[in-house]
Coordinates of C-alpha atoms in Angstrom, one line a residue:
X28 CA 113.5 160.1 132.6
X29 CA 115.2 157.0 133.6
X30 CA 119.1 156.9 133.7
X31 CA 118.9 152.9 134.3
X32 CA 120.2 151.4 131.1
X33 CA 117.9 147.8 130.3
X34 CA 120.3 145.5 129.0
X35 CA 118.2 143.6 126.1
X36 CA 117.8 146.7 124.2
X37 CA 120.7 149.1 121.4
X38 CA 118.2 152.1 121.5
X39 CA 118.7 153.6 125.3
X40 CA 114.9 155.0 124.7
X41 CA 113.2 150.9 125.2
X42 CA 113.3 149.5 128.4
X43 CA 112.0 146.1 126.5
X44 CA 113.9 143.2 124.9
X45 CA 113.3 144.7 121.6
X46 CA 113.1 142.6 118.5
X47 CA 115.7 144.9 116.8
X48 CA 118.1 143.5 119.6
X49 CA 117.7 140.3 119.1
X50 CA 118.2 140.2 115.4
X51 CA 121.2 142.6 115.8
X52 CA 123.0 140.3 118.3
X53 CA 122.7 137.2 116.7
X54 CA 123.4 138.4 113.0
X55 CA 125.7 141.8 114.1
X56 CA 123.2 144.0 111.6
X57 CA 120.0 145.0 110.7
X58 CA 117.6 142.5 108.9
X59 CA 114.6 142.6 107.1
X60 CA 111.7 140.6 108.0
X61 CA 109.5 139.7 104.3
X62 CA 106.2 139.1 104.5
X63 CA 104.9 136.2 102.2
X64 CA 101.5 134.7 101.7
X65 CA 102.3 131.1 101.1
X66 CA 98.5 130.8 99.8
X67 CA 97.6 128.7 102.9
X68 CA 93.9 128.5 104.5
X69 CA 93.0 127.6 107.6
X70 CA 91.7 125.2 109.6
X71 CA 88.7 127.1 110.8
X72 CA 87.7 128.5 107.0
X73 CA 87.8 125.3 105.6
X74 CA 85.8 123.3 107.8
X75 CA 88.5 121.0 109.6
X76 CA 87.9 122.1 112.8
X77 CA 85.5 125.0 111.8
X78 CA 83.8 127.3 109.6
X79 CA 83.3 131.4 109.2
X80 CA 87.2 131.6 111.0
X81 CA 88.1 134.2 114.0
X82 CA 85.6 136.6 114.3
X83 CA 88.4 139.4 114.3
X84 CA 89.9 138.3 111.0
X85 CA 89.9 139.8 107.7
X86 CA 89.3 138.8 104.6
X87 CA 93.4 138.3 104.1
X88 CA 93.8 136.7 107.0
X89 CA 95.5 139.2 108.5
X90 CA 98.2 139.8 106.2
X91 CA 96.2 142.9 104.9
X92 CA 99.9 144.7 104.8
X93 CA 101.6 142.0 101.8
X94 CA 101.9 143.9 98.3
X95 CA 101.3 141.2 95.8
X96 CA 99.6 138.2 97.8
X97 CA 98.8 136.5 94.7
X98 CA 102.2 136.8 93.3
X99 CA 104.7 133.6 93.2
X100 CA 106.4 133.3 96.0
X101 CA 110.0 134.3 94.6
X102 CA 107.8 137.4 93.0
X103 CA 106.8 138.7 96.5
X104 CA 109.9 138.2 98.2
X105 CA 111.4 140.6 95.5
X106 CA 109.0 143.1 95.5
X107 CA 108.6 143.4 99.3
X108 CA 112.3 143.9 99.6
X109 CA 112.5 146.3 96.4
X110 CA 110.3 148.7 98.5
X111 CA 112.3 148.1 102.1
X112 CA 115.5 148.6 99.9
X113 CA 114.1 152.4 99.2
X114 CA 113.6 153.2 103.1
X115 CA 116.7 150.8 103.9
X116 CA 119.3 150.6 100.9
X117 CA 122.3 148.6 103.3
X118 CA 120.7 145.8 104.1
X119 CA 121.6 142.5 102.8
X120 CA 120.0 139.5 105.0
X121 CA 116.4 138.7 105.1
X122 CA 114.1 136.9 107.7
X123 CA 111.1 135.0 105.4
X124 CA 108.1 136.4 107.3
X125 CA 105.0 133.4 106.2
X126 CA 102.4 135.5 107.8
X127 CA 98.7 135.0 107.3
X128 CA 96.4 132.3 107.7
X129 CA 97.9 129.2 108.8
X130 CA 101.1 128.3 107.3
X131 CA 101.3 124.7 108.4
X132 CA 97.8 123.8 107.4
X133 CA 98.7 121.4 104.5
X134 CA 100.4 118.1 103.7
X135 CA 104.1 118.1 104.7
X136 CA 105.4 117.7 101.2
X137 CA 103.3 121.0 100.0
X138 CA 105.2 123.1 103.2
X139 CA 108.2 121.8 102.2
X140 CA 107.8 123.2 98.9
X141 CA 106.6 126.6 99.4
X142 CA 109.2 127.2 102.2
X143 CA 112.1 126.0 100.0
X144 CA 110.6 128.6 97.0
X145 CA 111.7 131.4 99.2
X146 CA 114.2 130.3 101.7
X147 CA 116.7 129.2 98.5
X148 CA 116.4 133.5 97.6
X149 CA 119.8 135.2 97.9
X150 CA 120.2 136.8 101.4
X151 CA 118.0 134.5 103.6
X152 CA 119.4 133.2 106.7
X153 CA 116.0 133.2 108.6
X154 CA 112.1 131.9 108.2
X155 CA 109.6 132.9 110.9
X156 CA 106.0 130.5 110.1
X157 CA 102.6 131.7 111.8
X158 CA 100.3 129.0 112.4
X159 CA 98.1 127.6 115.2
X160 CA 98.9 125.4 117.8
X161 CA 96.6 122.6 116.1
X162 CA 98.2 122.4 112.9
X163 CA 101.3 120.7 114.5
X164 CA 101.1 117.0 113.1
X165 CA 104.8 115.3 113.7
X166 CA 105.7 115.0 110.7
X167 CA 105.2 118.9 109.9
X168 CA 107.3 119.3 113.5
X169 CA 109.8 117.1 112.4
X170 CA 110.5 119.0 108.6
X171 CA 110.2 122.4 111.5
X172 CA 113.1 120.7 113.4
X173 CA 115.2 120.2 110.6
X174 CA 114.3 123.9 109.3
X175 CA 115.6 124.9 112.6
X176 CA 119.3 122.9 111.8
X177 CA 119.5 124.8 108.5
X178 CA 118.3 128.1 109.4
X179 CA 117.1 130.9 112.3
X180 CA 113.5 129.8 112.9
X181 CA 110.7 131.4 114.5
X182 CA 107.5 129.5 115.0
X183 CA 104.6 132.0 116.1
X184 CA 101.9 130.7 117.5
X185 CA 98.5 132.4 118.0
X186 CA 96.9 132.1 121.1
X187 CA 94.9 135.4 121.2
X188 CA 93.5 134.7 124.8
X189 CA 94.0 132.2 127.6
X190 CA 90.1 132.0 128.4
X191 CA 88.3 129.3 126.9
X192 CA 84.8 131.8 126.8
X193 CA 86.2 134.4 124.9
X194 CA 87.9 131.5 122.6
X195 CA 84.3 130.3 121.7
X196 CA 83.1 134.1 121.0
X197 CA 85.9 134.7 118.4
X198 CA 85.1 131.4 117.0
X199 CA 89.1 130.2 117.9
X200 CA 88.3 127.0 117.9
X201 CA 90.8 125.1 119.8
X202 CA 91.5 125.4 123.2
X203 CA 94.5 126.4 125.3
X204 CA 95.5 122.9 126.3
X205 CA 96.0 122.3 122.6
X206 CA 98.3 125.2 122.6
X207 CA 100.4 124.3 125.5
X208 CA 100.8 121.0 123.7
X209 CA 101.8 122.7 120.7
X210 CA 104.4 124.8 122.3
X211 CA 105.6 121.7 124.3
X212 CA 106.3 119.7 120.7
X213 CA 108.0 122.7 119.0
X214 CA 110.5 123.1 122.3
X215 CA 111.2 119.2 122.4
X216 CA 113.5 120.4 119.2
X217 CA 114.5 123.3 120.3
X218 CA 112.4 125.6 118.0
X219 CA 112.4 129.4 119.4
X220 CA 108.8 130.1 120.0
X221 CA 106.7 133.1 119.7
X222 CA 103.0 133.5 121.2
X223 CA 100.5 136.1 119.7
X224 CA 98.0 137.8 122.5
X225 CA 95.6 140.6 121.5
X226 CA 94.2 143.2 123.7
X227 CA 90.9 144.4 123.7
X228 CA 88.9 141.4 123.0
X229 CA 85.2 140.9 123.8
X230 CA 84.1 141.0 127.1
X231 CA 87.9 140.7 128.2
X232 CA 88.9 143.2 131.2
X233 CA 92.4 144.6 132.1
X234 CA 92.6 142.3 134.7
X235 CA 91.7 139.0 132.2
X236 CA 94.3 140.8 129.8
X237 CA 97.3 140.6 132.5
X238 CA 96.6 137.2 133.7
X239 CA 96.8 136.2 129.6
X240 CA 100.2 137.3 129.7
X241 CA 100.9 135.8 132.7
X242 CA 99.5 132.1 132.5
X243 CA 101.1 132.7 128.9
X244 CA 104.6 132.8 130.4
X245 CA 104.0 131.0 133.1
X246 CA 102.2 127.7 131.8
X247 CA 104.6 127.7 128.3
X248 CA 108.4 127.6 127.8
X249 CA 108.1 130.6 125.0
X250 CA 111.2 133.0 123.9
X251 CA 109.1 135.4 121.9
X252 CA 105.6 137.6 122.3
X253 CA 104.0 139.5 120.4
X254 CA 101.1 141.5 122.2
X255 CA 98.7 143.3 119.6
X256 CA 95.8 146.0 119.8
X257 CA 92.8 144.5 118.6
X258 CA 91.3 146.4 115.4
X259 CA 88.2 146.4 114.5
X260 CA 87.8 145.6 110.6
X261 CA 85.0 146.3 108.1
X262 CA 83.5 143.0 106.8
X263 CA 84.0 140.8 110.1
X264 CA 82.1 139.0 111.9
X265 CA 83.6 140.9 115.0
X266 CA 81.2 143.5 113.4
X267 CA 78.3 142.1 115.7
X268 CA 79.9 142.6 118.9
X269 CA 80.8 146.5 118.1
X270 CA 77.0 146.8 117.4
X271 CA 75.9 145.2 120.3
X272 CA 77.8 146.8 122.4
X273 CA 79.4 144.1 123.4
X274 CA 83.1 145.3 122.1
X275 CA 84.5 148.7 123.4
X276 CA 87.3 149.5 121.7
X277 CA 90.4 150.9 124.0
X278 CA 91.7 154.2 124.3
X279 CA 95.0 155.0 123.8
X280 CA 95.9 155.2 127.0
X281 CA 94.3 152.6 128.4
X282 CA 96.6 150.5 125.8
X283 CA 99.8 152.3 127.1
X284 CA 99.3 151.6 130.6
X285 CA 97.9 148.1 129.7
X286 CA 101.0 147.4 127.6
X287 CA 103.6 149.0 130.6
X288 CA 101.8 146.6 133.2
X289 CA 101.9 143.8 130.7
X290 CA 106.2 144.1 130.1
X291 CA 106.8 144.7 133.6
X292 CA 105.7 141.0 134.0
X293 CA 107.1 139.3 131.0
X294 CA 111.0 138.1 132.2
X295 CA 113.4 140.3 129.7
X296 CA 114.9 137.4 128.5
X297 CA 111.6 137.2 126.0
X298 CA 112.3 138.8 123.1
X299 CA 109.2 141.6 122.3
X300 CA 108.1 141.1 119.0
X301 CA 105.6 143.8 118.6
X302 CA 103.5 146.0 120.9
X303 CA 101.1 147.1 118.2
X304 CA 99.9 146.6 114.9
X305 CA 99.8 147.4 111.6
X306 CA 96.2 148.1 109.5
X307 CA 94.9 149.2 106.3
X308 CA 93.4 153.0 106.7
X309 CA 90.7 152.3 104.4
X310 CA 89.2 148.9 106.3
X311 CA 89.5 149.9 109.6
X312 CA 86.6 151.0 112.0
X313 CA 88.8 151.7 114.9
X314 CA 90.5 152.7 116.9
X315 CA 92.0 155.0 114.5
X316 CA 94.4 156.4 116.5
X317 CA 96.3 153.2 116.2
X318 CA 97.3 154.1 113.0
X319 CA 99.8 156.4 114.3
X320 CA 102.1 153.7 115.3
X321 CA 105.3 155.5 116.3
X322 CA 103.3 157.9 119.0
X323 CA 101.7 155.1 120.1
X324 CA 105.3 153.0 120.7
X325 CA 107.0 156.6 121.6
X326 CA 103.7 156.7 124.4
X327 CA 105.1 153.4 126.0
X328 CA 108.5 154.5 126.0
X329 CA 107.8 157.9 127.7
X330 CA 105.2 155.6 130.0
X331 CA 107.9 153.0 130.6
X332 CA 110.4 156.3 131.8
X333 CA 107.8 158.2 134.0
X334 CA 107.3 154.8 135.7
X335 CA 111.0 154.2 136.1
X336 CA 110.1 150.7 135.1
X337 CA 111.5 148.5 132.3
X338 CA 110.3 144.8 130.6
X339 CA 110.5 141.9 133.6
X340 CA 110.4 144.6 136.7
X341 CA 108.3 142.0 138.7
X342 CA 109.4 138.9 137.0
X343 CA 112.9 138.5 136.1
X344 CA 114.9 135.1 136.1
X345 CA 117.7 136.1 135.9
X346 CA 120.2 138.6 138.3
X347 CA 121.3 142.1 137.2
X348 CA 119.0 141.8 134.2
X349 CA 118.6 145.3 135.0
X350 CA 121.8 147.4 135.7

């Protein structure tokens, strides 16, 4: 085990700029992030830019985890924290989590109104907003950037992939200039920035999976990541590939060495907002051992220790990051 102490982390078992950190040192406690479906579509369902959306998403667009997604907004706020309350009774602040589809994929005024449902709940101090890089009109950045005076904001983009090929074959339908340009608008105010990457795509290697992260940090002033496994869900279009053979879904310890290589060259500055994900037992095709979430995050930790490595190891920025 490593007796090297990573300074972005409270839990002396993550050598990574954990999420829990970062919450903890700017609001001295624990928080709770909400998820809310804000009853957006998106703009590759609808037909604005395409139709049939990713091929990797369900039904839900991805928020297969929310309770009541047809609930009003203030309904699902309360029920989401009435069942964190039973795990977590102390905590009193909540981070508004607007996760699935594309939560800025509607007229200004509309955001604006759905945000407001929820953020004017006892306990909020903090929104985080998923969307896509090209559902970023100005005026939507401008109601961001005043979002971002009131309260602790979190814009997370997904990018899934840096390669414009495999952007085609999951039907993404915009390309990675458009997201450099959306992270550049969002950081012209000062918005904190988080990119979503997911391993495991079609046709992607380890080696076109490392240089996502890298370009990723390289190419785009971000403060946040999130890196997720893909899954493989029942009624998707991604369906085709598994058949076809051309998806093979990872191993587990292909992930945990992926994931290791991936932090060691993410600076530690950039706060790690997942390394996994979350999905519903009875939809999934695979890989199932991902729905054992804490061995698979205890599996990077003990990786991260054998290695005697920790998040930023070949790319820091800063000196003494590691002490």
């Amino acid at each position: 085990m490593t007796t090297q102490t990573f300074r972005y982390s409270n839990d002396p078992t993550k050598n990574y700029h954990t999420w829990n950190y970062a919450l903890r040192e700017t609001f001295g406690e624990k928080l709770f992030k909400v998820p809310i479906d804000g009853g957006f579509d998106c703009p590759n369902r609808d037909g604005t830019v395409a139709r049939g959306g990713c091929t990797f998403c369900s039904v839900s667009g991805s928020g297969d985890m929310i309770l009541e997604p047809t609930a009003p907004l203030d309904e699902q706020f309360h029920q989401e924290i009435e069942r964190m309350h039973k795990k977590w009774p102390g905590v009193t602040q909540y981070l508004v989590y607007f996760q699935n589809f594309t939560n800025t994929h509607a007229p200004v005024e509309v955001i604006r109104e759905r945000f407001e449902q929820v953020l004017s709940q006892p306990g909020v101090v903090g929104i985080s907003i998923g969307t896509r890089p090209d559902c970023l009109p100005d005026d939507v950045v401008d109601y961001l950037a005043e979002l971002n005076e009131r309260f602790y904001l979190w814009v997370e983009l997904g990018l899934q992939t840096t390669y414009e090929e495999t952007s085609e074959k999951i039907n993404r339908a915009h390309d990675y200039q458009t997201y450099l340009d959306g992270v550049a608008k969002l950081r012209k105010h000062n918005i904190n920035v988080c990119t979503h990457l997911i391993n495991g795509l079609p046709g992607e290697t380890t080696d076109m999976m490392l240089e996502n992260v890298r370009r990723t940090i390289l190419d785009s002033d971000i403060q946040g990541i999130k890196l997720h496994l893909l899954h493989l869900m029942t009624n998707t279009k991604m369906m085709r590939d598994y058949v076809s053979g051309d998806l093979k879904l990872m191993t587990q310890e292909d992930y945990v060495n992926l994931i290791c290589d991936q932090l060691e060259m993410i600076p530690p500055e950039i706060v790690i907002h997942r390394l996994t994900g979350d999905a519903p037992r009875d939809t999934i095709i695979g890989p199932m051992w991902s729905l054992k979430k804490w061995e698979v995050l205890n599996a990077i930790d003990n990786e991260l220790a054998r290695r005697n490595s920790y998040q930023g190891k070949f790319n820091s920025r800063e000196e003494n990051t590691h002490a």
